[in-house]
Amino acid sequence: MSKMAAEIVLNGIGVSHGIATGPAYIVQLDRPKVPQITIEDTAAEQQRFEIAVETVRGDLTALKGQSKNLPEEAAEELDLLLDAHLAMITGSRLVRGALKKIADDKINAEWALDKIMRDLAAQFRAVRDNYIAARIDDVEAVGNRILRTLLNIPYLSLDSVPAGGIVLAKEISPADAALLDPRRIAGLATVHGGAAGHTAVMARSLGLPAVLGVDPVILERAAHGSTVIVDGIEGRLILNPSPETLKLYEQKHAKLNADRAALDEITAQPAQTKDGTEITLRSNLEVPRETDAIKASGARGIGLFRTEFLYMNRTTLPTEDEQFEAMAGVVREMQGDSVTFRTLDIGGDKLAKSVGEYLAEAANPALGLRAIRLSLKEPHLLKTQFRAILRAGALGPVKILLPMVTTADEVERARAMLRDCYKDLKNEKAAIPDKMPPLGTMIEIPAAALSADGLAAVSDFFALGTNDLTQYTVAIDRGNDQVAALYNPLNPAVLRLIEFTVEAAKRMGIPVSICGEMGADPKYTALLVGLGIREFSVGFSSVPRIKQRIRSLSLAQCEEHARQVMNQYEPARITDLVNRFRP
């Protein structure tokens, strides 16, 4: 009789509400430890290497077939990636170099391949070009796949997670996060990442229970296929749960389902306070496949469509027609509710190979060429997006949102370009709206908040991006698990910047919404309504809970709560006031 593995409870940061129980799927993509052996029969070793390459070729070809079952956008992106990887094992420097190393140095195939991978990476880095540097990732991905085949270590990736599987990984990049499919994945836990990072944002948006910042021991102690529990409410990961723990979590899961059923009952009810103040509640959209869930959540439109995900997991830029098709599909699906498209926000922690040639190496990419700065430096990128959005606007109401704006001049230059695109499309007899869509400014940099009066004069609306606003104000990298605990949107400096922005918007008579993660947490709702926010855009899974919170509040209570909070200067005191607030 086999001995049952001991239960291990690990704490982390619960970043996405919910509980999931299922088999562990360990995504371990680091380069495996390579044995170093001197050999005599180099011909036999070369043959062993060639057999491994053929096995990988078969695996990649089979994956291409499986990708056809994914949603259209994901299938297309994965197809391009797999084609590139197949090309790398067809007479490439990687394969030819490893075969030569085996013969010349009389070493085993793994050691020879490892040497060639390191040589290629060094040569690519020496070019000092971001696009070329990005190819290092491809060499690593393909080389590691061959190494794992030689060492008989299964290759695991997100696109092959079995139904109901729980992903355990060191980290998940924003590009990988775009491939998370909630129809197949039940939950996830990672070693790296914070509550406001993009992996957390994506998990919340997809409604996937998630715990980040967990002890690295998860990758050593968890067995592939063993049962694990992800508790995104308590921020807990449980490996090998005992029968008693499984029973406890069955009860918790039943209660959670009952709570969700209660939330479903208010889906059709208005988002208004007890004293009748209307609040507009929209949803953020991470990937186009979310539209059905957004409509079912009761959201009144999409307050943030992150267009950068159209650029990820591909090696070429999306054309105007490709972007139009993706945007038009979402506008049609929303059936008259407005869709706000945020223009390209690539850079910082959001990298895309398709725009790599435009981004030089930067010591601090979060402060470098990204978002509107990149769009204005490379106007053809913005022009393509504007044309696609304008064409989609013929099918339903749309708005355009500019990210990372610092000065009014940036908005004016973008508006001039939008006007030119509108005239061009009109001359081309293309189907476009009768008038230009509203052009808004994202307030996510302290400089923008402090000059909100000037920006309000050239903007049709504001959207507060509290994730970056907090990050830049308190100088905390929100994706760095070493300092993630210090990231605090209740820092009085952040709250005053929100207050400045709302007051400037009121003076100019333009609407201001919030689309950062602060808006998705019900404990902040009363404070934000009290500060004057009347529009929220949150992940679709958060819409019912925010609506429930709004309906439990009165405007008078919210304004009094905001007054008490804004009279404080200590973050700890503010946190205590917010946590203790009861309507």
PDB file of C-alpha atoms in Angstrom, residues 382-514:
ATOM      1  CA  LEU A 382      -1.332  54.781 -34.331  1.00  0.00           C
ATOM      2  CA  LYS A 383      -2.752  55.594 -37.743  1.00  0.00           C
ATOM      3  CA  THR A 384      -3.458  51.904 -38.389  1.00  0.00           C
ATOM      4  CA  GLN A 385      -5.248  51.633 -35.055  1.00  0.00           C
ATOM      5  CA  PHE A 386      -7.271  54.829 -35.564  1.00  0.00           C
ATOM      6  CA  ARG A 387      -8.435  53.684 -39.005  1.00  0.00           C
ATOM      7  CA  ALA A 388      -9.478  50.267 -37.664  1.00  0.00           C
ATOM      8  CA  ILE A 389     -11.347  51.826 -34.718  1.00  0.00           C
ATOM      9  CA  LEU A 390     -13.100  54.402 -36.919  1.00  0.00           C
ATOM     10  CA  ARG A 391     -14.290  51.643 -39.267  1.00  0.00           C
ATOM     11  CA  ALA A 392     -15.493  49.573 -36.294  1.00  0.00           C
ATOM     12  CA  GLY A 393     -17.310  52.696 -35.077  1.00  0.00           C
ATOM     13  CA  ALA A 394     -19.684  52.416 -38.029  1.00  0.00           C
ATOM     14  CA  LEU A 395     -21.130  49.306 -36.355  1.00  0.00           C
ATOM     15  CA  GLY A 396     -21.796  50.768 -32.901  1.00  0.00           C
ATOM     16  CA  PRO A 397     -20.695  53.435 -30.399  1.00  0.00           C
ATOM     17  CA  VAL A 398     -16.942  53.517 -29.752  1.00  0.00           C
ATOM     18  CA  LYS A 399     -14.536  55.708 -27.796  1.00  0.00           C
ATOM     19  CA  ILE A 400     -10.751  55.997 -28.046  1.00  0.00           C
ATOM     20  CA  LEU A 401      -8.469  56.146 -25.015  1.00  0.00           C
ATOM     21  CA  LEU A 402      -4.812  57.279 -25.107  1.00  0.00           C
ATOM     22  CA  PRO A 403      -2.467  55.571 -22.580  1.00  0.00           C
ATOM     23  CA  MET A 404       0.518  57.016 -20.673  1.00  0.00           C
ATOM     24  CA  VAL A 405      -0.275  60.633 -21.596  1.00  0.00           C
ATOM     25  CA  THR A 406       1.895  63.245 -19.886  1.00  0.00           C
ATOM     26  CA  THR A 407       1.126  66.518 -21.699  1.00  0.00           C
ATOM     27  CA  ALA A 408      -1.762  68.186 -23.546  1.00  0.00           C
ATOM     28  CA  ASP A 409       0.475  68.384 -26.622  1.00  0.00           C
ATOM     29  CA  GLU A 410       0.418  64.576 -26.904  1.00  0.00           C
ATOM     30  CA  VAL A 411      -3.388  64.586 -26.938  1.00  0.00           C
ATOM     31  CA  GLU A 412      -3.529  67.385 -29.501  1.00  0.00           C
ATOM     32  CA  ARG A 413      -1.085  65.608 -31.832  1.00  0.00           C
ATOM     33  CA  ALA A 414      -3.063  62.375 -31.540  1.00  0.00           C
ATOM     34  CA  ARG A 415      -6.336  64.213 -32.188  1.00  0.00           C
ATOM     35  CA  ALA A 416      -4.857  65.825 -35.313  1.00  0.00           C
ATOM     36  CA  MET A 417      -3.872  62.391 -36.567  1.00  0.00           C
ATOM     37  CA  LEU A 418      -7.335  61.003 -35.752  1.00  0.00           C
ATOM     38  CA  ARG A 419      -8.897  63.887 -37.692  1.00  0.00           C
ATOM     39  CA  ASP A 420      -6.686  63.114 -40.706  1.00  0.00           C
ATOM     40  CA  CYS A 421      -7.642  59.428 -40.595  1.00  0.00           C
ATOM     41  CA  TYR A 422     -11.326  60.362 -40.410  1.00  0.00           C
ATOM     42  CA  LYS A 423     -11.011  62.617 -43.476  1.00  0.00           C
ATOM     43  CA  ASP A 424      -9.053  59.979 -45.418  1.00  0.00           C
ATOM     44  CA  LEU A 425     -11.641  57.276 -44.726  1.00  0.00           C
ATOM     45  CA  LYS A 426     -14.431  59.654 -45.648  1.00  0.00           C
ATOM     46  CA  ASN A 427     -12.716  60.398 -48.977  1.00  0.00           C
ATOM     47  CA  GLU A 428     -12.303  56.653 -49.517  1.00  0.00           C
ATOM     48  CA  LYS A 429     -16.096  56.251 -49.019  1.00  0.00           C
ATOM     49  CA  ALA A 430     -15.452  53.850 -46.150  1.00  0.00           C
ATOM     50  CA  ALA A 431     -18.246  53.193 -43.637  1.00  0.00           C
ATOM     51  CA  ILE A 432     -17.456  55.350 -40.570  1.00  0.00           C
ATOM     52  CA  PRO A 433     -19.519  57.115 -37.838  1.00  0.00           C
ATOM     53  CA  ASP A 434     -21.246  60.415 -38.649  1.00  0.00           C
ATOM     54  CA  LYS A 435     -18.856  62.226 -36.308  1.00  0.00           C
ATOM     55  CA  MET A 436     -15.489  61.457 -34.752  1.00  0.00           C
ATOM     56  CA  PRO A 437     -15.624  59.258 -31.626  1.00  0.00           C
ATOM     57  CA  PRO A 438     -14.787  60.815 -28.246  1.00  0.00           C
ATOM     58  CA  LEU A 439     -11.028  60.895 -27.574  1.00  0.00           C
ATOM     59  CA  GLY A 440     -10.094  60.387 -23.946  1.00  0.00           C
ATOM     60  CA  THR A 441      -6.969  60.542 -21.808  1.00  0.00           C
ATOM     61  CA  MET A 442      -5.813  57.901 -19.402  1.00  0.00           C
ATOM     62  CA  ILE A 443      -4.635  59.433 -16.138  1.00  0.00           C
ATOM     63  CA  GLU A 444      -1.988  57.027 -14.884  1.00  0.00           C
ATOM     64  CA  ILE A 445       1.098  59.206 -14.398  1.00  0.00           C
ATOM     65  CA  PRO A 446       1.381  61.678 -11.495  1.00  0.00           C
ATOM     66  CA  ALA A 447       2.336  64.452 -13.955  1.00  0.00           C
ATOM     67  CA  ALA A 448      -0.935  63.890 -15.833  1.00  0.00           C
ATOM     68  CA  ALA A 449      -3.001  64.021 -12.647  1.00  0.00           C
ATOM     69  CA  LEU A 450      -1.259  67.183 -11.477  1.00  0.00           C
ATOM     70  CA  SER A 451      -1.899  68.871 -14.836  1.00  0.00           C
ATOM     71  CA  ALA A 452      -5.412  67.468 -15.193  1.00  0.00           C
ATOM     72  CA  ASP A 453      -6.909  70.946 -15.796  1.00  0.00           C
ATOM     73  CA  GLY A 454      -4.831  71.359 -18.947  1.00  0.00           C
ATOM     74  CA  LEU A 455      -5.539  67.832 -20.130  1.00  0.00           C
ATOM     75  CA  ALA A 456      -9.270  68.221 -19.469  1.00  0.00           C
ATOM     76  CA  ALA A 457      -9.319  71.165 -21.891  1.00  0.00           C
ATOM     77  CA  VAL A 458      -8.201  68.923 -24.774  1.00  0.00           C
ATOM     78  CA  SER A 459      -9.874  65.635 -23.758  1.00  0.00           C
ATOM     79  CA  ASP A 460     -13.437  64.381 -24.164  1.00  0.00           C
ATOM     80  CA  PHE A 461     -13.186  62.144 -21.084  1.00  0.00           C
ATOM     81  CA  PHE A 462     -10.747  60.844 -18.469  1.00  0.00           C
ATOM     82  CA  ALA A 463     -10.089  57.269 -17.382  1.00  0.00           C
ATOM     83  CA  LEU A 464      -8.113  56.739 -14.185  1.00  0.00           C
ATOM     84  CA  GLY A 465      -5.601  53.895 -14.486  1.00  0.00           C
ATOM     85  CA  THR A 466      -4.904  53.325 -10.806  1.00  0.00           C
ATOM     86  CA  ASN A 467      -2.451  50.451 -11.322  1.00  0.00           C
ATOM     87  CA  ASP A 468       0.230  52.559 -12.991  1.00  0.00           C
ATOM     88  CA  LEU A 469      -0.792  55.703 -11.091  1.00  0.00           C
ATOM     89  CA  THR A 470      -0.027  53.919  -7.825  1.00  0.00           C
ATOM     90  CA  GLN A 471       3.147  52.316  -9.188  1.00  0.00           C
ATOM     91  CA  TYR A 472       4.617  55.598 -10.414  1.00  0.00           C
ATOM     92  CA  THR A 473       3.526  57.584  -7.358  1.00  0.00           C
ATOM     93  CA  VAL A 474       4.947  55.270  -4.696  1.00  0.00           C
ATOM     94  CA  ALA A 475       7.867  53.995  -6.864  1.00  0.00           C
ATOM     95  CA  ILE A 476       6.926  50.338  -6.468  1.00  0.00           C
ATOM     96  CA  ASP A 477       7.198  47.831  -9.320  1.00  0.00           C
ATOM     97  CA  ARG A 478       3.780  46.206  -9.109  1.00  0.00           C
ATOM     98  CA  GLY A 479       5.048  42.991 -10.710  1.00  0.00           C
ATOM     99  CA  ASN A 480       8.040  42.594  -8.370  1.00  0.00           C
ATOM    100  CA  ASP A 481       7.132  40.122  -5.639  1.00  0.00           C
ATOM    101  CA  GLN A 482       9.992  41.442  -3.460  1.00  0.00           C
ATOM    102  CA  VAL A 483       8.255  44.807  -3.006  1.00  0.00           C
ATOM    103  CA  ALA A 484       4.694  43.980  -4.087  1.00  0.00           C
ATOM    104  CA  ALA A 485       3.484  44.101  -0.466  1.00  0.00           C
ATOM    105  CA  LEU A 486       4.451  47.809  -0.336  1.00  0.00           C
ATOM    106  CA  TYR A 487       2.201  48.647  -3.309  1.00  0.00           C
ATOM    107  CA  ASN A 488      -0.728  50.541  -1.782  1.00  0.00           C
ATOM    108  CA  PRO A 489      -3.419  52.456  -3.711  1.00  0.00           C
ATOM    109  CA  LEU A 490      -4.534  53.946  -0.383  1.00  0.00           C
ATOM    110  CA  ASN A 491      -1.327  55.963  -0.087  1.00  0.00           C
ATOM    111  CA  PRO A 492      -2.588  59.528   0.557  1.00  0.00           C
ATOM    112  CA  ALA A 493      -0.535  60.816  -2.384  1.00  0.00           C
ATOM    113  CA  VAL A 494      -2.405  58.481  -4.754  1.00  0.00           C
ATOM    114  CA  LEU A 495      -5.779  59.479  -3.313  1.00  0.00           C
ATOM    115  CA  ARG A 496      -5.004  63.171  -3.727  1.00  0.00           C
ATOM    116  CA  LEU A 497      -4.052  62.636  -7.363  1.00  0.00           C
ATOM    117  CA  ILE A 498      -7.400  60.888  -7.902  1.00  0.00           C
ATOM    118  CA  GLU A 499      -9.139  63.815  -6.186  1.00  0.00           C
ATOM    119  CA  PHE A 500      -7.289  66.370  -8.367  1.00  0.00           C
ATOM    120  CA  THR A 501      -8.309  64.471 -11.499  1.00  0.00           C
ATOM    121  CA  VAL A 502     -11.987  64.204 -10.555  1.00  0.00           C
ATOM    122  CA  GLU A 503     -12.178  67.885  -9.628  1.00  0.00           C
ATOM    123  CA  ALA A 504     -10.512  68.954 -12.912  1.00  0.00           C
ATOM    124  CA  ALA A 505     -12.958  66.804 -14.900  1.00  0.00           C
ATOM    125  CA  LYS A 506     -15.912  68.345 -13.023  1.00  0.00           C
ATOM    126  CA  ARG A 507     -14.707  71.884 -13.767  1.00  0.00           C
ATOM    127  CA  MET A 508     -14.450  71.109 -17.492  1.00  0.00           C
ATOM    128  CA  GLY A 509     -17.696  69.104 -17.532  1.00  0.00           C
ATOM    129  CA  ILE A 510     -16.192  65.869 -18.869  1.00  0.00           C
ATOM    130  CA  PRO A 511     -16.844  62.384 -17.456  1.00  0.00           C
ATOM    131  CA  VAL A 512     -14.179  60.498 -15.498  1.00  0.00           C
ATOM    132  CA  SER A 513     -14.133  56.735 -15.045  1.00  0.00           C
ATOM    133  CA  ILE A 514     -11.864  54.322 -13.221  1.00  0.00           C
TER     134      ILE A 514
END
